[in-house]
Short mmCIF file of C-alpha atoms in Angstrom, two decimals:
data_model
loop_
_atom_site.label_atom_id
_atom_site.label_comp_id
_atom_site.label_asym_id
_atom_site.label_seq_id
_atom_site.Cartn_x
_atom_site.Cartn_y
_atom_site.Cartn_z
CA MET S 128 33.18 21.91 73.35
CA TRP S 129 33.28 18.21 74.13
CA LYS S 130 29.48 18.01 74.02
CA TRP S 131 29.51 19.54 70.61
CA LEU S 132 32.08 17.08 69.33
CA ALA S 133 30.07 14.15 70.90
CA SER S 134 26.98 15.31 69.12
CA LEU S 135 28.80 15.61 65.76
CA VAL S 136 30.09 11.96 66.18
CA VAL S 137 26.52 10.66 66.81
CA VAL S 138 25.23 12.45 63.82
CA VAL S 139 27.97 11.01 61.54
CA LEU S 140 27.47 7.45 62.92
CA LEU S 141 23.69 7.64 62.46
CA SER S 142 24.20 9.00 58.91
CA ALA S 143 26.49 6.08 58.12
CA CYS S 144 24.11 3.58 59.53
CA GLN S 145 21.26 5.02 57.48
CA GLU S 146 23.50 4.86 54.35
CA GLU S 147 24.39 1.21 55.05
CA ALA S 148 20.69 0.42 55.75
CA ALA S 149 19.48 2.01 52.43
CA PRO S 150 18.03 -0.61 50.14
CA PRO S 151 19.81 -1.25 46.90
CA PRO S 152 18.27 0.31 43.82
CA SER S 153 15.64 -1.83 42.13
CA PRO S 154 16.80 -3.73 39.20
CA ASP S 155 15.47 -3.01 35.72
CA PRO S 156 12.47 -5.28 34.81
CA PRO S 157 13.67 -8.31 32.71
CA THR S 158 13.43 -7.88 29.00
CA LYS S 159 10.55 -9.79 27.66
CA GLN S 160 11.37 -12.82 25.52
CA VAL S 161 10.50 -12.57 21.84
CA GLU S 162 8.56 -15.77 21.83
CA ASP S 163 6.30 -14.41 24.57
CA ILE S 164 5.43 -11.21 22.57
CA ARG S 165 2.02 -10.61 20.94
CA ILE S 166 1.52 -7.81 18.49
CA GLY S 167 -2.02 -6.59 17.62
CA PHE S 168 -2.55 -5.15 14.08
CA SER S 169 -5.83 -3.13 13.65
CA MET S 170 -6.36 -2.44 10.02
CA ASP S 171 -8.90 -0.07 8.33
CA THR S 172 -9.59 -2.27 5.29
CA LEU S 173 -8.48 -4.98 3.05
CA ALA S 174 -10.56 -3.87 0.10
CA GLU S 175 -7.52 -2.62 -1.87
CA ASP S 176 -4.71 -4.79 -3.15
CA ARG S 177 -2.16 -2.62 -1.40
CA TRP S 178 -3.55 -3.33 2.09
CA LYS S 179 -3.58 -7.06 1.57
CA LYS S 180 0.24 -6.80 0.88
CA ASP S 181 0.68 -4.81 4.04
CA ARG S 182 -1.15 -7.48 6.05
CA ASP S 183 0.90 -10.42 4.63
CA LEU S 184 4.19 -8.63 4.81
CA PHE S 185 3.74 -7.32 8.46
CA LYS S 186 2.59 -10.81 9.51
CA GLU S 187 5.60 -12.42 7.91
CA ALA S 188 8.00 -9.87 9.41
CA VAL S 189 6.68 -10.25 13.03
CA GLU S 190 6.70 -13.98 12.76
CA SER S 191 10.22 -14.04 11.36
CA LEU S 192 11.35 -12.22 14.53
CA GLY S 193 9.79 -14.98 16.65
CA ALA S 194 6.76 -13.06 17.93
CA GLU S 195 2.97 -13.60 17.37
CA VAL S 196 0.57 -11.29 15.53
CA LEU S 197 -3.19 -10.95 15.77
CA ILE S 198 -4.78 -9.08 12.76
CA THR S 199 -8.23 -7.44 12.42
CA ALA S 200 -9.77 -5.43 9.59
CA ALA S 201 -12.75 -3.17 10.01
CA ASN S 202 -13.93 -2.68 6.36
CA GLY S 203 -13.93 1.13 6.77
CA ASP S 204 -16.19 1.06 9.79
CA ASP S 205 -15.07 3.26 12.72
CA VAL S 206 -17.32 1.57 15.32
CA LEU S 207 -16.11 -1.89 14.26
CA GLN S 208 -12.49 -0.79 14.33
CA VAL S 209 -12.79 0.48 17.91
CA ALA S 210 -14.55 -2.82 18.90
CA GLN S 211 -11.95 -4.92 17.20
CA ALA S 212 -9.17 -3.02 18.88
CA GLU S 213 -10.75 -3.52 22.31
CA THR S 214 -10.86 -7.16 21.71
CA LEU S 215 -7.07 -7.15 20.76
CA ILE S 216 -6.36 -5.17 23.93
CA GLN S 217 -8.26 -7.60 26.06
CA SER S 218 -6.48 -10.59 24.52
CA GLY S 219 -3.27 -9.60 26.22
CA ILE S 220 -1.22 -8.08 23.34
CA ASP S 221 2.03 -6.16 24.22
CA VAL S 222 1.84 -3.45 21.40
CA LEU S 223 -1.01 -2.34 19.17
CA VAL S 224 -0.23 -1.28 15.66
CA ILE S 225 -3.11 0.80 14.03
CA VAL S 226 -3.99 1.72 10.47
CA PRO S 227 -6.73 4.19 11.32
CA HIS S 228 -9.81 4.55 9.11
CA ASN S 229 -10.74 7.84 10.80
CA ALA S 230 -7.73 9.80 12.05
CA GLU S 231 -9.79 11.45 14.82
CA ALA S 232 -12.08 8.69 15.96
CA THR S 233 -9.12 6.17 16.40
CA ALA S 234 -7.84 8.40 19.24
CA ALA S 235 -10.20 6.41 21.66
CA ILE S 236 -8.38 3.27 20.79
CA VAL S 237 -5.02 4.84 21.81
CA HIS S 238 -6.50 5.91 25.21
CA LYS S 239 -7.92 2.41 25.86
CA ALA S 240 -4.58 0.81 25.00
CA HIS S 241 -2.58 3.06 27.20
CA GLN S 242 -4.97 2.38 30.14
CA ALA S 243 -3.98 -1.27 29.65
CA GLY S 244 -0.34 -0.50 29.59
CA ILE S 245 -0.11 -1.15 25.88
CA LYS S 246 2.01 1.11 23.57
CA VAL S 247 0.65 2.10 20.24
CA ILE S 248 2.29 2.51 16.87
CA SER S 249 0.44 4.44 14.15
CA TYR S 250 1.08 2.59 10.91
CA ASP S 251 1.20 4.56 7.53
CA ARG S 252 -1.70 6.84 8.58
CA LEU S 253 -1.37 9.20 11.57
CA VAL S 254 -3.82 9.03 14.47
CA LYS S 255 -4.77 12.62 15.28
CA ASN S 256 -4.94 14.16 18.74
CA ALA S 257 -3.82 11.05 20.59
CA ASP S 258 -0.70 10.30 22.72
CA ILE S 259 0.60 7.64 20.30
CA ASP S 260 4.06 6.33 21.00
CA LEU S 261 5.40 6.00 17.40
CA TYR S 262 4.46 6.79 13.89
CA VAL S 263 5.89 4.68 11.02
CA SER S 264 4.92 5.85 7.48
CA PHE S 265 6.10 7.28 4.28
CA ASP S 266 6.73 10.99 3.68
CA ASN S 267 3.27 11.66 2.44
CA GLU S 268 3.79 15.31 1.66
CA ARG S 269 6.60 14.07 -0.65
CA VAL S 270 4.05 11.76 -2.35
CA GLY S 271 1.99 14.79 -3.37
CA GLU S 272 5.04 16.71 -4.50
CA LEU S 273 6.07 13.83 -6.85
CA GLN S 274 2.63 13.70 -8.32
CA ALA S 275 2.54 17.43 -9.03
CA GLU S 276 6.11 17.53 -10.34
CA ALA S 277 5.34 14.85 -12.85
CA MET S 278 2.14 16.45 -13.96
CA LEU S 279 3.59 19.97 -14.34
CA GLN S 280 6.41 18.45 -16.58
CA ALA S 281 3.73 16.73 -18.65
CA VAL S 282 1.08 19.49 -18.65
CA PRO S 283 2.71 22.84 -17.72
CA SER S 284 -0.56 24.69 -18.36
CA GLY S 285 -4.31 24.08 -18.52
CA ASN S 286 -7.26 22.95 -16.47
CA TYR S 287 -6.42 20.72 -13.56
CA VAL S 288 -8.76 18.42 -11.68
CA PHE S 289 -7.92 17.23 -8.13
CA ILE S 290 -9.58 14.09 -6.95
CA GLY S 291 -8.44 13.78 -3.32
CA GLY S 292 -8.50 10.91 -0.89
CA ALA S 293 -10.67 10.48 2.18
CA ASP S 294 -11.14 13.71 4.19
CA THR S 295 -11.05 11.53 7.32
CA ASP S 296 -7.44 10.24 6.46
CA ASN S 297 -4.70 12.54 7.58
CA ASN S 298 -2.48 11.22 4.72
CA ALA S 299 -4.94 12.56 2.16
CA HIS S 300 -4.41 16.07 3.74
CA LEU S 301 -0.63 15.62 3.65
CA LEU S 302 -0.74 14.52 0.09
CA LYS S 303 -2.90 17.48 -0.94
CA LYS S 304 -0.54 19.87 0.86
CA GLY S 305 2.40 18.43 -1.02
CA VAL S 306 0.49 18.68 -4.42
CA PHE S 307 -0.51 22.35 -3.84
CA SER S 308 2.90 23.39 -2.53
CA VAL S 309 4.28 22.53 -5.99
CA LEU S 310 1.42 23.76 -8.06
CA GLN S 311 1.00 27.11 -6.27
CA PRO S 312 3.42 29.13 -8.36
CA ALA S 313 1.77 27.98 -11.55
CA ILE S 314 -1.68 28.66 -10.08
CA ASP S 315 -0.58 32.21 -9.01
CA SER S 316 0.82 32.89 -12.54
CA GLY S 317 -2.40 31.66 -14.11
CA GLU S 318 -0.66 28.92 -16.11
CA ILE S 319 -2.90 26.26 -14.50
CA ARG S 320 -6.36 26.55 -13.17
CA ILE S 321 -7.82 24.19 -10.53
CA ILE S 322 -11.27 23.80 -11.93
CA TYR S 323 -12.41 20.95 -9.65
CA ASP S 324 -11.16 19.93 -6.15
CA GLN S 325 -13.04 17.32 -4.11
CA TRP S 326 -12.26 14.60 -1.45
CA THR S 327 -13.28 11.05 -2.16
CA ALA S 328 -15.29 9.59 0.78
CA ASP S 329 -13.61 6.43 2.15
CA TRP S 330 -11.24 6.32 -0.81
CA LEU S 331 -13.77 4.43 -2.76
CA PRO S 332 -13.28 4.21 -6.48
CA SER S 333 -17.08 4.53 -7.04
CA ASN S 334 -17.00 7.98 -5.25
CA ALA S 335 -14.00 8.99 -7.33
CA ARG S 336 -15.89 7.98 -10.43
CA ASP S 337 -18.86 10.13 -9.41
CA ASN S 338 -16.54 13.04 -8.57
CA MET S 339 -14.90 12.87 -11.94
CA LYS S 340 -18.20 12.67 -13.76
CA GLU S 341 -19.30 15.84 -11.99
CA ALA S 342 -15.98 17.55 -12.94
CA LEU S 343 -16.54 16.68 -16.54
CA GLN S 344 -20.16 17.83 -16.52
CA ILE S 345 -19.54 21.25 -14.89
CA ASN S 346 -16.56 21.97 -17.00
CA GLU S 347 -17.93 20.73 -20.37
CA GLN S 348 -15.14 18.09 -20.48
CA GLN S 349 -12.45 20.73 -20.70
CA VAL S 350 -9.91 18.90 -18.52
CA ASP S 351 -6.10 18.75 -19.28
CA ALA S 352 -4.82 17.01 -16.19
CA ILE S 353 -6.12 14.84 -13.38
CA LEU S 354 -4.40 14.41 -10.00
CA ALA S 355 -5.92 11.33 -8.55
CA ALA S 356 -4.81 10.71 -5.08
CA ASN S 357 -4.06 6.95 -5.47
CA ASP S 358 -4.44 4.24 -7.98
CA ALA S 359 -7.76 2.99 -6.65
CA THR S 360 -9.40 6.42 -7.07
CA GLY S 361 -7.59 6.56 -10.43
CA GLY S 362 -9.61 3.46 -11.46
CA GLY S 363 -12.82 5.22 -10.61
CA VAL S 364 -11.66 8.25 -12.76
CA GLN S 365 -10.94 6.11 -15.70
CA GLU S 366 -14.41 4.63 -15.38
CA ALA S 367 -15.88 8.16 -15.56
CA LEU S 368 -13.71 9.05 -18.55
CA ALA S 369 -14.74 5.81 -20.31
CA SER S 370 -18.35 6.88 -19.98
CA TYR S 371 -17.49 9.89 -22.00
CA GLY S 372 -15.30 8.00 -24.49
CA MET S 373 -12.19 9.61 -23.10
CA GLN S 374 -10.49 6.72 -21.25
CA GLY S 375 -6.69 7.32 -21.20
CA GLU S 376 -6.99 10.66 -23.04
CA ILE S 377 -6.11 12.83 -19.99
CA PRO S 378 -2.81 12.51 -18.11
CA MET S 379 -3.56 11.13 -14.56
CA THR S 380 -1.47 10.48 -11.43
CA GLY S 381 -1.80 7.79 -8.75
CA GLN S 382 -0.14 6.40 -5.75
CA ASP S 383 0.48 2.85 -4.22
CA ALA S 384 1.77 1.24 -7.49
CA ASP S 385 -1.23 -1.14 -7.55
CA LEU S 386 -1.17 -3.77 -10.30
CA ALA S 387 -4.10 -2.05 -12.02
CA GLY S 388 -2.37 1.32 -11.84
CA ILE S 389 0.84 -0.07 -13.22
CA ARG S 390 -0.93 -1.71 -16.08
CA ARG S 391 -2.67 1.57 -16.96
CA ILE S 392 0.74 3.25 -17.08
CA VAL S 393 1.92 0.46 -19.52
CA LYS S 394 -1.19 0.95 -21.71
CA GLY S 395 -0.61 4.89 -21.62
CA GLU S 396 -3.91 5.49 -19.58
CA GLN S 397 -1.99 6.77 -16.49
CA LEU S 398 0.96 9.06 -16.41
CA MET S 399 2.61 7.87 -13.25
CA THR S 400 2.21 6.39 -9.76
CA VAL S 401 4.14 6.74 -6.51
CA TYR S 402 5.56 3.46 -5.22
CA LYS S 403 5.90 3.17 -1.48
CA PRO S 404 8.10 0.18 -0.67
CA ILE S 405 5.72 -1.68 1.69
CA GLN S 406 8.32 -4.28 2.34
CA THR S 407 10.38 -1.59 4.02
CA LEU S 408 7.41 -0.18 5.90
CA SER S 409 6.15 -3.55 7.29
CA VAL S 410 9.54 -4.79 8.31
CA THR S 411 10.44 -1.49 9.96
CA ALA S 412 7.10 -1.40 11.78
CA ALA S 413 7.44 -5.04 12.94
CA GLU S 414 10.97 -4.47 14.25
CA LEU S 415 9.93 -1.36 16.17
CA ALA S 416 6.84 -3.16 17.55
CA VAL S 417 8.97 -5.92 18.96
CA THR S 418 11.49 -3.50 20.33
CA LEU S 419 8.69 -1.55 22.20
CA ALA S 420 7.19 -4.88 23.44
CA ARG S 421 10.58 -5.86 24.94
CA GLY S 422 10.63 -2.56 26.86
CA GLU S 423 13.56 -1.17 24.88
CA GLU S 424 13.99 2.43 23.86
CA VAL S 425 13.24 3.56 20.25
CA LYS S 426 15.35 6.41 18.96
CA THR S 427 14.08 8.43 15.96
CA SER S 428 15.55 11.44 14.15
CA THR S 429 12.19 13.21 13.30
CA SER S 430 8.66 13.84 14.68
CA VAL S 431 5.28 14.76 13.32
CA ASN S 432 2.68 16.88 15.13
CA ASN S 433 -0.65 15.10 15.34
CA GLY S 434 -2.47 17.93 17.09
CA LYS S 435 -1.59 16.70 20.62
CA LYS S 436 2.09 16.04 20.62
CA GLU S 437 5.26 15.76 18.57
CA VAL S 438 5.11 12.07 17.73
CA PRO S 439 8.49 10.32 17.34
CA SER S 440 8.36 9.26 13.67
CA VAL S 441 10.07 7.08 11.09
CA LEU S 442 9.39 8.31 7.51
CA ILE S 443 10.36 6.33 4.49
CA GLU S 444 11.00 8.01 1.09
CA PRO S 445 8.47 7.37 -1.71
CA ILE S 446 9.55 6.75 -5.26
CA ALA S 447 7.90 8.06 -8.55
CA VAL S 448 7.19 5.36 -11.13
CA THR S 449 6.63 6.09 -14.79
CA ARG S 450 6.58 3.86 -17.85
CA ASP S 451 10.31 4.05 -18.10
CA THR S 452 11.08 2.99 -14.47
CA ILE S 453 8.70 0.19 -13.76
CA ASP S 454 11.20 -2.52 -14.38
CA GLU S 455 13.80 -0.97 -12.10
CA THR S 456 11.32 -0.29 -9.28
CA VAL S 457 8.24 -2.41 -8.64
CA ILE S 458 9.46 -5.38 -10.72
CA GLN S 459 13.07 -5.35 -9.42
CA ASP S 460 11.74 -5.23 -5.91
CA GLY S 461 9.40 -8.13 -6.54
CA TYR S 462 6.36 -6.10 -5.79
CA HIS S 463 4.81 -7.18 -9.05
CA THR S 464 6.14 -9.70 -11.51
CA LYS S 465 7.11 -8.91 -15.09
CA GLU S 466 4.51 -11.42 -16.30
CA GLU S 467 1.74 -9.69 -14.19
CA VAL S 468 2.64 -6.12 -15.32
CA TYR S 469 2.91 -6.80 -19.00
CA GLU S 470 0.24 -9.57 -18.95
CA GLU S 471 2.51 -12.06 -20.61
#
């Protein structure tokens, strides 16, 4: 009995000693100071007016927070974008923000960044099949829905042409999904007929022009409505129509609220565009990039599946713009000036 009690005392004492000797928990790593943060911004292109605005606004937003930003643009070249991203990674950035040219090919960049301990944000366009940390964009399905809703109201029946975006861009697929989700009942009833449906390689207006010329040729110019994926492709569409003496005669949609597109709306050559408040997108992305760089948690209320995971996402609501709402949207926001729009 006494031996058992003595053994119990020894065990208790040893346990107490071990508890006293246990090292204290490691403190959390210190939060990185904003002035020491470097954000890399890997962009697909600066060929369109819209992307120049993204570059300038994102740079301004990051610098206003006290951090540094390094920006590259690949001119639609997948190999160049990967090489530029590798240079950014090697330069010692804390977070990489990507606007992918090719949604699939850019996954290699995400892998390289993570190997270097760098978190990755997909900006506006989703990187597919990659373990990206965050996606910041607009609701791109909603963009397509807004286009189709406006067109159905203007042209409830007839022959529809769809001039899509780049097949390599996930946003183009989301937009198309939104468009056809709205059009499908009218397609099923026979009220509208999709007489031409084609992607536009690299979003190039020249490719959209060629697509539209083909649509006019094979359908003997019997076209009642044109769903152009964005304002740049819409410019190519109008070139094709002009070659047939039909510029501005067929209702056409767009997206991005480019100045050229807005001016076409004023002239009656374009039905509508979809305005995506880039100021909101760029500021949101900049704030989230700095938050990630500081090692702080980012909480989101939604996610988007990119083929590999449910990516935490922040999606901003797009806005339909017609001739009647230009002043209260793009002009009021300072996206374009009244003088620019109305060429005063």
